[in-house]
Structures are given as structure tokens and as C-alpha cells.
mmCIF file of C-alpha atoms and ligand atoms in Angstrom:
data_model
loop_
_atom_site.group_PDB
_atom_site.id
_atom_site.type_symbol
_atom_site.label_atom_id
_atom_site.label_comp_id
_atom_site.label_asym_id
_atom_site.label_seq_id
_atom_site.Cartn_x
_atom_site.Cartn_y
_atom_site.Cartn_z
ATOM 1 C CA MET Y 1 12.193 28.800 11.535
ATOM 2 C CA GLU Y 2 12.003 25.782 12.690
ATOM 3 C CA THR Y 3 10.817 23.282 10.420
ATOM 4 C CA ILE Y 4 7.615 21.157 10.857
ATOM 5 C CA LYS Y 5 8.354 17.625 10.301
ATOM 6 C CA LYS Y 6 5.952 15.114 8.869
ATOM 7 C CA ILE Y 7 4.642 12.047 10.768
ATOM 8 C CA ASP Y 8 2.751 9.340 8.829
ATOM 9 C CA ILE Y 9 0.593 6.849 11.175
ATOM 10 C CA ILE Y 10 0.131 3.596 9.714
ATOM 11 C CA VAL Y 11 -2.667 1.126 10.962
ATOM 12 C CA PRO Y 12 -2.951 -1.585 9.866
ATOM 13 C CA CYS Y 13 -6.857 -2.769 10.068
ATOM 14 C CA PHE Y 14 -8.457 -6.345 9.675
ATOM 15 C CA ASN Y 15 -12.394 -6.204 11.154
ATOM 16 C CA GLU Y 16 -11.643 -3.084 13.484
ATOM 17 C CA GLY Y 17 -15.139 -1.515 13.353
ATOM 18 C CA ARG Y 18 -15.466 -1.591 16.487
ATOM 19 C CA THR Y 19 -12.577 -0.006 17.599
ATOM 20 C CA LEU Y 20 -11.270 2.679 15.146
ATOM 21 C CA ASP Y 21 -13.746 5.288 16.429
ATOM 22 C CA ILE Y 22 -11.784 5.360 19.928
ATOM 23 C CA PHE Y 23 -8.385 4.657 18.337
ATOM 24 C CA VAL Y 24 -8.433 8.023 16.392
ATOM 25 C CA ASP Y 25 -10.209 10.113 19.115
ATOM 26 C CA GLU Y 26 -7.686 8.856 21.324
ATOM 27 C CA VAL Y 27 -4.540 8.596 18.683
ATOM 28 C CA THR Y 28 -5.597 12.423 17.465
ATOM 29 C CA ARG Y 29 -5.953 13.568 21.140
ATOM 30 C CA ALA Y 30 -2.561 12.447 22.055
ATOM 31 C CA VAL Y 31 -0.620 13.655 18.807
ATOM 32 C CA SER Y 32 -2.587 17.117 18.572
ATOM 33 C CA SER Y 33 -0.051 18.454 21.745
ATOM 34 C CA VAL Y 34 3.257 17.145 20.032
ATOM 35 C CA ALA Y 35 4.446 20.723 18.979
ATOM 36 C CA GLY Y 36 6.570 20.890 16.040
ATOM 37 C CA TYR Y 37 5.529 17.954 13.800
ATOM 38 C CA ARG Y 38 2.196 17.622 11.391
ATOM 39 C CA PHE Y 39 0.489 14.106 11.522
ATOM 40 C CA THR Y 40 -1.218 12.147 8.754
ATOM 41 C CA TYR Y 41 -2.967 8.960 8.955
ATOM 42 C CA ILE Y 42 -2.483 5.763 6.627
ATOM 43 C CA PHE Y 43 -4.597 3.123 7.058
ATOM 44 C CA ILE Y 44 -4.670 -0.211 5.357
ATOM 45 C CA ASP Y 45 -8.123 -1.724 5.433
ATOM 46 C CA ASP Y 46 -6.776 -5.683 4.790
ATOM 47 C CA GLY Y 47 -9.852 -6.757 3.377
ATOM 48 C CA SER Y 48 -12.052 -6.535 6.440
ATOM 49 C CA THR Y 49 -15.741 -7.806 6.382
ATOM 50 C CA ASP Y 50 -17.426 -5.873 9.077
ATOM 51 C CA ASN Y 51 -17.841 -1.826 8.600
ATOM 52 C CA THR Y 52 -13.963 -0.943 8.695
ATOM 53 C CA LEU Y 53 -13.380 0.562 5.161
ATOM 54 C CA GLU Y 54 -16.758 2.469 5.680
ATOM 55 C CA LYS Y 55 -15.231 3.901 8.848
ATOM 56 C CA ILE Y 56 -11.886 4.841 7.319
ATOM 57 C CA ARG Y 57 -14.065 6.354 4.517
ATOM 58 C CA SER Y 58 -16.137 8.783 6.698
ATOM 59 C CA PHE Y 59 -12.670 9.767 8.729
ATOM 60 C CA ALA Y 60 -11.136 10.815 5.419
ATOM 61 C CA CYS Y 61 -14.447 13.258 4.689
ATOM 62 C CA GLN Y 62 -14.524 14.323 8.389
ATOM 63 C CA GLU Y 63 -11.003 15.280 7.775
ATOM 64 C CA HIS Y 64 -12.057 17.698 4.578
ATOM 65 C CA THR Y 65 -14.546 19.418 6.700
ATOM 66 C CA ALA Y 66 -12.663 19.936 9.149
ATOM 67 C CA ALA Y 67 -9.759 21.196 7.912
ATOM 68 C CA THR Y 68 -12.707 23.794 5.646
ATOM 69 C CA GLU Y 69 -14.604 24.584 8.407
ATOM 70 C CA GLN Y 70 -11.753 24.805 11.186
ATOM 71 C CA ASP Y 71 -14.735 21.661 12.634
ATOM 72 C CA VAL Y 72 -13.102 19.084 15.381
ATOM 73 C CA GLY Y 73 -14.031 16.039 13.202
ATOM 74 C CA LYS Y 74 -12.829 12.706 14.991
ATOM 75 C CA ALA Y 75 -9.481 12.795 12.986
ATOM 76 C CA ALA Y 76 -9.638 17.003 13.513
ATOM 77 C CA GLY Y 77 -6.933 18.335 11.056
ATOM 78 C CA ILE Y 78 -5.047 15.199 10.717
ATOM 79 C CA GLU Y 79 -5.112 13.985 6.983
ATOM 80 C CA VAL Y 80 -6.611 10.414 6.443
ATOM 81 C CA ARG Y 81 -4.965 8.456 3.340
ATOM 82 C CA TYR Y 82 -5.988 5.112 3.059
ATOM 83 C CA ILE Y 83 -5.427 1.740 1.112
ATOM 84 C CA SER Y 84 -7.940 -1.077 0.918
ATOM 85 C CA PHE Y 85 -6.972 -4.643 -0.310
ATOM 86 C CA SER Y 86 -9.131 -6.912 -2.574
ATOM 87 C CA ARG Y 87 -8.961 -9.429 0.287
ATOM 88 C CA ASN Y 88 -6.695 -10.293 3.403
ATOM 89 C CA PHE Y 89 -3.468 -10.406 2.695
ATOM 90 C CA GLY Y 90 -2.153 -10.677 6.538
ATOM 91 C CA LYS Y 91 -0.632 -7.526 8.828
ATOM 92 C CA GLU Y 92 2.999 -8.008 7.178
ATOM 93 C CA ALA Y 93 1.245 -7.184 3.770
ATOM 94 C CA ALA Y 94 -0.510 -4.346 5.221
ATOM 95 C CA MET Y 95 2.724 -2.495 6.988
ATOM 96 C CA TYR Y 96 4.482 -3.077 4.099
ATOM 97 C CA ALA Y 97 1.778 -0.898 2.177
ATOM 98 C CA GLY Y 98 1.526 1.491 4.581
ATOM 99 C CA LEU Y 99 5.598 1.971 4.241
ATOM 100 C CA LYS Y 100 5.679 2.235 0.884
ATOM 101 C CA ALA Y 101 2.795 5.029 0.570
ATOM 102 C CA SER Y 102 4.314 6.894 3.069
ATOM 103 C CA ARG Y 103 5.990 9.778 2.740
ATOM 104 C CA GLY Y 104 6.356 11.571 5.651
ATOM 105 C CA ASP Y 105 10.050 12.599 7.419
ATOM 106 C CA TYR Y 106 9.289 9.793 9.855
ATOM 107 C CA ALA Y 107 6.645 6.385 9.487
ATOM 108 C CA LEU Y 108 5.307 5.134 12.387
ATOM 109 C CA ILE Y 109 3.561 1.800 12.774
ATOM 110 C CA MET Y 110 0.724 0.659 15.525
ATOM 111 C CA ASP Y 111 -2.271 -1.373 15.999
ATOM 112 C CA ALA Y 112 -5.570 -0.105 15.857
ATOM 113 C CA ASP Y 113 -6.750 -2.100 18.956
ATOM 114 C CA LEU Y 114 -5.014 0.555 21.431
ATOM 115 C CA GLN Y 115 -2.955 -2.298 22.143
ATOM 116 C CA HIS Y 116 -0.121 -0.054 22.009
ATOM 117 C CA PRO Y 117 -0.823 2.813 23.879
ATOM 118 C CA PRO Y 118 -0.601 6.684 22.066
ATOM 119 C CA GLN Y 119 0.681 8.528 24.964
ATOM 120 C CA LEU Y 120 3.931 6.943 24.056
ATOM 121 C CA ILE Y 121 4.101 8.513 20.874
ATOM 122 C CA ARG Y 122 4.982 11.777 22.633
ATOM 123 C CA GLN Y 123 7.616 9.639 24.505
ATOM 124 C CA MET Y 124 8.880 7.947 21.111
ATOM 125 C CA ILE Y 125 9.338 11.064 19.204
ATOM 126 C CA ASP Y 126 11.514 12.887 22.907
ATOM 127 C CA LYS Y 127 13.533 9.550 22.848
ATOM 128 C CA LEU Y 128 14.311 9.835 18.951
ATOM 129 C CA GLU Y 129 15.310 13.307 19.179
ATOM 130 C CA GLU Y 130 16.865 12.908 22.025
ATOM 131 C CA THR Y 131 19.681 10.140 21.099
ATOM 132 C CA GLY Y 132 18.994 10.589 17.567
ATOM 133 C CA SER Y 133 18.619 7.059 16.462
ATOM 134 C CA ASP Y 134 16.872 5.994 13.720
ATOM 135 C CA SER Y 135 14.487 4.595 15.016
ATOM 136 C CA CYS Y 136 12.224 4.019 18.029
ATOM 137 C CA ALA Y 137 10.511 0.873 18.942
ATOM 138 C CA ALA Y 138 8.441 -0.244 21.920
ATOM 139 C CA ARG Y 139 8.726 -3.329 23.855
ATOM 140 C CA ARG Y 140 6.575 -4.950 26.026
ATOM 141 C CA VAL Y 141 8.062 -5.672 29.605
ATOM 142 C CA SER Y 142 5.047 -7.885 30.673
ATOM 143 C CA ARG Y 143 2.682 -9.877 29.093
ATOM 144 C CA LYS Y 144 -0.467 -9.385 31.376
ATOM 145 C CA GLY Y 145 -3.305 -10.852 30.543
ATOM 146 C CA GLU Y 146 -2.191 -12.965 27.618
ATOM 147 C CA PRO Y 147 -3.266 -16.666 27.096
ATOM 148 C CA ARG Y 148 -0.165 -17.896 29.303
ATOM 149 C CA ILE Y 149 0.491 -20.696 26.843
ATOM 150 C CA ARG Y 150 1.034 -17.824 24.146
ATOM 151 C CA SER Y 151 3.728 -16.483 26.218
ATOM 152 C CA VAL Y 152 5.768 -19.631 26.767
ATOM 153 C CA PHE Y 153 5.504 -20.220 23.189
ATOM 154 C CA ALA Y 154 6.682 -16.448 22.271
ATOM 155 C CA ARG Y 155 9.567 -16.690 24.416
ATOM 156 C CA MET Y 156 10.614 -19.941 23.664
ATOM 157 C CA PHE Y 157 10.225 -18.893 19.908
ATOM 158 C CA TYR Y 158 12.584 -15.685 20.664
ATOM 159 C CA LYS Y 159 15.512 -17.989 22.077
ATOM 160 C CA ILE Y 160 15.421 -19.965 19.309
ATOM 161 C CA MET Y 161 15.266 -17.450 16.801
ATOM 162 C CA ASN Y 162 17.818 -15.124 18.353
ATOM 163 C CA ARG Y 163 20.357 -18.420 18.706
ATOM 164 C CA PHE Y 164 19.927 -19.707 15.401
ATOM 165 C CA SER Y 165 19.574 -16.810 13.022
ATOM 166 C CA ASP Y 166 22.098 -14.099 12.438
ATOM 167 C CA ILE Y 167 19.844 -11.403 13.839
ATOM 168 C CA GLU Y 168 18.478 -10.470 16.781
ATOM 169 C CA ILE Y 169 15.411 -10.030 18.107
ATOM 170 C CA VAL Y 170 14.468 -8.500 21.645
ATOM 171 C CA ASP Y 171 12.189 -10.080 23.467
ATOM 172 C CA GLY Y 172 8.849 -8.852 23.468
ATOM 173 C CA VAL Y 173 9.515 -6.336 20.331
ATOM 174 C CA VAL Y 174 5.887 -5.236 19.259
ATOM 175 C CA ASP Y 175 5.531 -3.860 16.044
ATOM 176 C CA PHE Y 176 4.860 0.153 17.287
ATOM 177 C CA ARG Y 177 7.849 1.660 16.115
ATOM 178 C CA LEU Y 178 8.662 4.850 14.893
ATOM 179 C CA MET Y 179 11.453 5.157 12.051
ATOM 180 C CA SER Y 180 13.295 7.276 10.206
ATOM 181 C CA ARG Y 181 12.714 8.275 5.981
ATOM 182 C CA GLN Y 182 16.043 6.171 5.462
ATOM 183 C CA MET Y 183 14.856 3.239 7.532
ATOM 184 C CA VAL Y 184 11.393 3.228 5.714
ATOM 185 C CA ARG Y 185 13.070 2.901 2.477
ATOM 186 C CA ALA Y 186 15.644 0.966 3.459
ATOM 187 C CA ILE Y 187 12.616 -1.617 4.278
ATOM 188 C CA VAL Y 188 10.358 -0.862 1.093
ATOM 189 C CA SER Y 189 13.326 -2.088 -0.733
ATOM 190 C CA MET Y 190 12.946 -5.433 0.115
ATOM 191 C CA PRO Y 191 10.252 -6.958 -1.921
ATOM 192 C CA GLU Y 192 10.251 -10.533 -0.820
ATOM 193 C CA ASN Y 193 7.016 -11.548 -0.757
ATOM 194 C CA GLN Y 194 6.823 -13.581 2.606
ATOM 195 C CA ARG Y 195 7.848 -10.733 4.991
ATOM 196 C CA PHE Y 196 8.610 -11.436 8.540
ATOM 197 C CA SER Y 197 8.735 -7.800 9.662
ATOM 198 C CA LYS Y 198 10.298 -8.181 13.010
ATOM 199 C CA GLY Y 199 13.682 -9.903 11.431
ATOM 200 C CA ILE Y 200 13.485 -7.093 8.891
ATOM 201 C CA PHE Y 201 13.605 -4.271 11.135
ATOM 202 C CA ALA Y 202 16.157 -5.961 13.191
ATOM 203 C CA TRP Y 203 17.924 -6.960 9.237
ATOM 204 C CA VAL Y 204 18.199 -3.650 8.181
ATOM 205 C CA GLY Y 205 20.136 -2.283 10.856
ATOM 206 C CA PHE Y 206 20.261 1.210 11.991
ATOM 207 C CA GLU Y 207 20.238 2.323 15.075
ATOM 208 C CA THR Y 208 17.132 1.297 17.480
ATOM 209 C CA CYS Y 209 16.235 2.866 20.873
ATOM 210 C CA TRP Y 210 13.907 1.237 23.078
ATOM 211 C CA ILE Y 211 11.023 2.096 25.066
ATOM 212 C CA GLU Y 212 9.049 -0.138 27.765
ATOM 213 C CA PHE Y 213 5.264 -0.433 28.384
ATOM 214 C CA GLU Y 214 3.252 -3.134 30.032
ATOM 215 C CA ASN Y 215 1.023 -5.234 27.918
ATOM 216 C CA VAL Y 216 -2.511 -3.539 27.435
ATOM 217 C CA GLU Y 217 -5.334 -5.610 26.429
ATOM 218 C CA ARG Y 218 -7.829 -4.863 23.364
ATOM 219 C CA ILE Y 219 -10.341 -2.537 23.964
ATOM 220 C CA ALA Y 220 -12.813 -4.407 21.762
ATOM 221 C CA GLY Y 221 -13.164 -6.997 18.878
ATOM 222 C CA GLU Y 222 -10.848 -9.729 18.978
ATOM 223 C CA SER Y 223 -7.320 -10.780 18.207
ATOM 224 C CA LYS Y 224 -7.077 -12.275 14.867
ATOM 225 C CA TRP Y 225 -4.472 -14.959 15.862
ATOM 226 C CA SER Y 226 -5.141 -18.659 16.287
ATOM 227 C CA VAL Y 227 -2.876 -20.820 17.674
ATOM 228 C CA TRP Y 228 -2.057 -22.133 14.008
ATOM 229 C CA GLY Y 229 -1.514 -19.007 12.425
ATOM 230 C CA LEU Y 230 0.481 -18.040 15.628
ATOM 231 C CA ALA Y 231 2.766 -21.213 15.061
ATOM 232 C CA LYS Y 232 2.885 -20.777 11.579
ATOM 233 C CA TYR Y 233 4.017 -16.876 12.412
ATOM 234 C CA ALA Y 234 6.999 -18.534 14.089
ATOM 235 C CA VAL Y 235 8.245 -20.736 11.491
ATOM 236 C CA ASP Y 236 8.166 -18.681 8.559
ATOM 237 C CA GLY Y 237 9.552 -15.758 10.871
ATOM 238 C CA PHE Y 238 12.422 -18.371 11.542
ATOM 239 C CA ILE Y 239 13.124 -20.061 8.087
ATOM 240 C CA ASP Y 240 12.992 -16.348 6.493
ATOM 241 C CA PHE Y 241 16.095 -15.292 8.532
ATOM 242 C CA ALA Y 242 18.194 -18.569 9.316
ATOM 243 C CA VAL Y 243 19.563 -21.362 7.052
ATOM 244 C CA SER Y 244 21.013 -23.061 10.141
ATOM 245 C CA PRO Y 245 18.035 -25.666 10.122
ATOM 246 C CA LEU Y 246 19.768 -26.473 6.738
ATOM 247 C CA LYS Y 247 22.936 -26.835 8.661
ATOM 248 C CA PHE Y 248 21.881 -28.504 11.245
ATOM 249 C CA VAL Y 249 20.598 -31.596 9.307
ATOM 250 C CA GLY Y 250 22.972 -31.337 7.176
ATOM 251 C CA VAL Y 251 25.912 -32.320 9.811
ATOM 252 C CA PHE Y 252 23.107 -34.478 11.978
ATOM 253 C CA GLY Y 253 22.774 -36.355 8.482
ATOM 254 C CA GLY Y 254 26.604 -36.658 7.833
ATOM 255 C CA ILE Y 255 27.283 -37.899 11.846
ATOM 256 C CA THR Y 256 24.735 -40.510 11.080
ATOM 257 C CA ALA Y 257 25.926 -41.717 8.257
ATOM 258 C CA VAL Y 258 29.470 -41.526 9.606
ATOM 259 C CA GLY Y 259 28.295 -43.770 12.481
ATOM 260 C CA SER Y 260 26.393 -46.206 10.334
ATOM 261 C CA MET Y 261 29.243 -46.946 8.230
ATOM 262 C CA VAL Y 262 31.549 -47.440 11.738
ATOM 263 C CA TYR Y 263 28.913 -50.033 12.626
ATOM 264 C CA PHE Y 264 28.587 -51.695 9.324
ATOM 265 C CA ILE Y 265 32.525 -52.125 9.259
ATOM 266 C CA ALA Y 266 32.457 -53.288 12.733
ATOM 267 C CA GLU Y 267 29.428 -56.167 11.866
ATOM 268 C CA ILE Y 268 31.457 -57.067 9.084
ATOM 269 C CA ILE Y 269 34.995 -57.526 11.230
ATOM 270 C CA LYS Y 270 32.440 -59.451 13.696
ATOM 271 C CA THR Y 271 30.580 -61.840 11.259
ATOM 272 C CA ILE Y 272 34.632 -62.401 9.740
ATOM 273 C CA ILE Y 273 35.861 -63.452 13.105
ATOM 274 C CA VAL Y 274 32.678 -64.853 15.147
ATOM 275 C CA GLY Y 275 30.583 -65.983 12.422
ATOM 276 C CA LYS Y 276 26.839 -65.269 10.966
ATOM 277 C CA ASP Y 277 24.749 -63.652 13.240
ATOM 278 C CA VAL Y 278 21.045 -64.096 12.826
ATOM 279 C CA PRO Y 279 19.731 -62.163 15.897
ATOM 280 C CA GLY Y 280 20.983 -59.203 13.905
ATOM 281 C CA TYR Y 281 17.633 -58.600 12.366
ATOM 282 C CA ALA Y 282 15.380 -56.693 14.803
ATOM 283 C CA SER Y 283 18.763 -54.393 14.748
ATOM 284 C CA THR Y 284 18.550 -54.032 11.048
ATOM 285 C CA ILE Y 285 14.872 -52.807 10.893
ATOM 286 C CA CYS Y 286 15.553 -50.045 13.982
ATOM 287 C CA LEU Y 287 18.385 -49.145 11.472
ATOM 288 C CA ILE Y 288 16.113 -49.116 8.369
ATOM 289 C CA LEU Y 289 13.441 -47.178 10.336
ATOM 290 C CA PHE Y 290 15.721 -44.682 11.731
ATOM 291 C CA PHE Y 291 17.059 -44.307 8.532
ATOM 292 C CA GLY Y 292 14.127 -43.650 6.404
ATOM 293 C CA GLY Y 293 12.546 -41.410 9.454
ATOM 294 C CA LEU Y 294 15.831 -39.124 9.515
ATOM 295 C CA ILE Y 295 15.448 -38.924 5.767
ATOM 296 C CA ILE Y 296 11.931 -37.602 5.760
ATOM 297 C CA ALA Y 297 12.940 -35.508 8.026
ATOM 298 C CA ILE Y 298 15.756 -33.800 6.098
ATOM 299 C CA LEU Y 299 13.814 -33.531 3.292
ATOM 300 C CA SER Y 300 10.670 -31.662 4.365
ATOM 301 C CA VAL Y 301 13.155 -28.923 5.671
ATOM 302 C CA ILE Y 302 14.977 -28.949 2.800
ATOM 303 C CA GLY Y 303 11.207 -28.839 0.903
ATOM 304 C CA GLU Y 304 10.044 -25.779 3.705
ATOM 305 C CA TYR Y 305 12.863 -24.002 1.689
ATOM 306 C CA ILE Y 306 12.570 -25.088 -1.502
ATOM 307 C CA GLY Y 307 8.283 -24.541 -1.008
ATOM 308 C CA ARG Y 308 9.418 -20.924 -0.081
ATOM 309 C CA MET Y 309 11.674 -20.347 -3.497
ATOM 310 C CA TYR Y 310 8.650 -21.310 -5.148
ATOM 311 C CA LEU Y 311 6.629 -18.575 -3.960
ATOM 312 C CA GLU Y 312 9.373 -16.031 -4.111
ATOM 313 C CA THR Y 313 10.080 -16.955 -7.646
ATOM 314 C CA LYS Y 314 7.052 -16.432 -8.864
ATOM 315 C CA GLY Y 315 6.942 -12.902 -8.374
ATOM 316 C CA ARG Y 316 3.687 -11.930 -6.742
ATOM 317 C CA PRO Y 317 2.639 -8.929 -5.889
ATOM 318 C CA VAL Y 318 2.642 -8.924 -1.707
ATOM 319 C CA TYR Y 319 -0.718 -7.233 -1.423
ATOM 320 C CA ILE Y 320 -3.413 -6.135 -4.046
ATOM 321 C CA GLU Y 321 -4.993 -2.819 -3.615
ATOM 322 C CA LYS Y 322 -8.562 -1.685 -4.914
ATOM 323 C CA GLU Y 323 -9.668 1.035 -3.181
ATOM 324 C CA SER Y 324 -7.499 4.121 -2.005
ATOM 325 C CA ASN Y 325 -7.416 7.973 -1.491
ATOM 326 C CA ILE Y 326 -4.039 8.497 -2.517
ATOM 327 C CA ASP Y 327 -3.028 11.025 -4.940
ATOM 328 C CA GLU Y 328 -6.762 11.738 -5.023
ATOM 329 C CA GLU Y 329 -7.764 8.818 -6.964
ATOM 330 C CA ILE Y 330 -9.930 5.861 -6.758
ATOM 331 C CA LYS Y 331 -7.355 3.195 -8.450
ATOM 332 C CA PRO Y 332 -9.190 0.208 -9.937
ATOM 333 C CA ALA Y 333 -8.595 -3.415 -8.962
ATOM 334 C CA SER Y 334 -5.323 -4.291 -10.795
HETATM 335 N N1 LIG S 401 -3.908 -7.138 11.166
HETATM 336 C C1 LIG S 401 -3.778 -7.129 10.061
HETATM 337 N N2 LIG S 401 -4.837 -8.237 9.330
HETATM 338 C C2 LIG S 401 -4.638 -9.190 9.640
HETATM 339 C C3 LIG S 401 -4.749 -9.471 11.361
HETATM 340 C C4 LIG S 401 -4.322 -7.997 11.892
HETATM 341 O O1 LIG S 401 -3.703 -5.836 9.586
HETATM 342 O O2 LIG S 401 -4.547 -10.213 8.762
HETATM 343 C C5 LIG S 401 -4.419 -6.195 12.226
HETATM 344 C C6 LIG S 401 -4.964 -5.829 12.941
HETATM 345 O O3 LIG S 401 -6.073 -5.005 12.765
HETATM 346 C C7 LIG S 401 -4.600 -5.203 14.233
HETATM 347 C C8 LIG S 401 -2.982 -6.010 14.274
HETATM 348 O O4 LIG S 401 -3.061 -6.495 12.846
HETATM 349 O O5 LIG S 401 -4.595 -3.781 14.186
HETATM 350 C C9 LIG S 401 -3.052 -6.431 15.525
HETATM 351 O O6 LIG S 401 -3.494 -7.317 15.533
HETATM 352 P P1 LIG S 401 -4.466 -8.280 16.551
HETATM 353 O O7 LIG S 401 -4.814 -7.172 17.401
HETATM 354 O O8 LIG S 401 -5.709 -9.261 16.586
HETATM 355 O O9 LIG S 401 -3.173 -9.029 17.281
HETATM 356 P P2 LIG S 401 -2.606 -9.363 18.407
HETATM 357 O O10 LIG S 401 -2.556 -8.089 19.164
HETATM 358 O O11 LIG S 401 -3.441 -10.187 19.013
HETATM 359 O O12 LIG S 401 -0.830 -9.939 18.185
HETATM 360 MG MG1 LIG S 402 -4.066 -6.617 19.170
#
């Protein structure tokens, strides 16, 4: 007899009260037709301030009645587990918590706003079986409906990232991904505090197959990303996976230092031959300013890395749990 494999659907939620009903409806419908697999929801409430947690709790209750009375509830027959954070720790922390809690043969991460089409789940499973890969990831081939400026910066970010870091991040990759247990274990074993999942997925290796889809706009609510938030995400991602800025400023500093030495020697020779040249005042000031600026720039890049080291060495947990139904116990805040 063919064994039934388990897939955990990990859903990070931050103020998604308005989308969750439709989300669960659609996803449950999409996965109920997939034979040979059993699904479990793992909702991560990332410190929402709306009714997200109540919604999730109610799904968990419905699941129990559905199981006993054969009732077709919202999450009919699909087990619902959840973890609720003590505050908003960010999507990265939520994904990490979900992966950590996952026990299935596969883990599937997807957004709660239906920007990741549930119909693709089936295709992902088929493709994974077909190719025997460890992971199947979705890639947006269009950014339709997204603010233009965001697309431009995102493209630029991936270009720079791939050029200067050791990892290759595919343009348009989203956090919609099906992964084998082995890959999940590898990701969970990376305990870093400042997580950049797109980089981590690439860094752990394993074979990944891709499916492509057109961008979909979120069904309700709004994107949690501000311009500032996205810029910070880009810088964090880059710094987490590339040490080349350090090398770059080092080389740049070296070249300017050698250049200024040459200039200095040339000036001395010139003074000896031609005599004192008082109008050199302006160029001196220019040089002082140039080097002052350069040193500050270099220091700030180094500072970014040291700041990160400082935060990592504190060894703080990635998230703090306030409530959960995993292992059938409600855990107090720790
Ligand atoms: N999210 C989260 N914590 C946050 C921000 C977002 O768990 O601090 C979740 C959010 O609920 C959604 C997913 O991450 O399920 C993607 O967020 P959003 O739709 O705001 O991002 P976008 O699609 O605009 O990139
Ligand atoms: Mg979204």
C-alpha cells in the first residue's frame, strides 16, 4: 500500500483577519483534491493586533468538530496548529517558527493574502515528484499591479546581490516553496538571528525546481512593507550573505592611500625643484575632505557588520511564543 505523506502548510500572518477566511476556504479546496498526501496548517500569528488570532483559534476548533462529526467546516478534516508570538517579530521569524514546528515529510510556506495561488500547490507537488528535487519554489514572472518603483529597486537588488555575494537568488522568487524534511532540517539548523530566508534557501543548497506564475494582487488588507522596511530588508539581506562590501572598501581605501602617497611624493619633488607653492591650499582642503569622507564611509560599512555581530552574539531567540496548540498545551510566555 502506498504510504500517505504529510505536508505542513506554514502561513505567517500579521493582521490578516480580513483574508484568513477566504484563504483557508481556497487552500482547503485546492488541497482536498490532492491524493496521497495529508495536510496540516501551521499558522504563525506574528503579534497581530486585529482578530487574526481569534480566527486561527476558531479554525483549530472547527477542525476538531469536523473530525468528530464529519462536518465540513472551513478547514474540514485538515489539522490546524498555530503559534502566536508575544509581539511582531517579522515574517522571517514567523517562517522560522513554522519550519521549526513542522514535522511533516514536506513543508510548504505560503502567504496568507492569496498572492500565492493555491492551485499551484498541486503543480508543485507533481513537479517535485516528477523531478525528484528537494524543493519546488515559485517564481513571479511579472510584477503586474506592484508599484513601479518597487519593481525597479527589487530588480536592482537581485542584480547587485547575485554579483557580489556567494549565493544566487533567482529574480522574482517569492517565499512560496515546498521543501523536503531534509531541507527543512538544514534551514532550522541555522540559528542566526537576522534571517534572510531567500538567501538561506539558496545557501543550504539542495536541488530546487521552479514553477512560474503571474503576480496576483492581495485579496484584502494591505501590504505590510513600507519603502523604508523594504530598503532595510534589502540591506540586511545583502549584508547577511556578502562580505564583499568589506573587501570593496578595503581595496578602495588601499588605492586611494597609494594614490595620495604618489601625490604627496610628487608634491615634495615639485617643492624641491620649483620652490614653495602657496596656492596649493585649496587642493589640501579638498584632500582632507575627501579622506575624511572616505574614512567615515568605510567605518560605517564596518560598523554595519560589527552591529550585526553584536546582535548575533547576544544569542537572543528569533521569536517569543505566547500561545500555541502544538503538543496540545497552551504555553505561557517564556
Ligand atoms: N507577515 C508577517 N509578519 C510581518 C509582515 C508580514 O507574518 O511582520 C506576513 C503577512 O501576513 C503575509 C506575508 O507575511 O502573510 C506577506 O506579507 P505582505 O503581503 O504584507 O508582503 P508582500 O506580499 O507585499 O511582499
Ligand atoms: Mg502580500
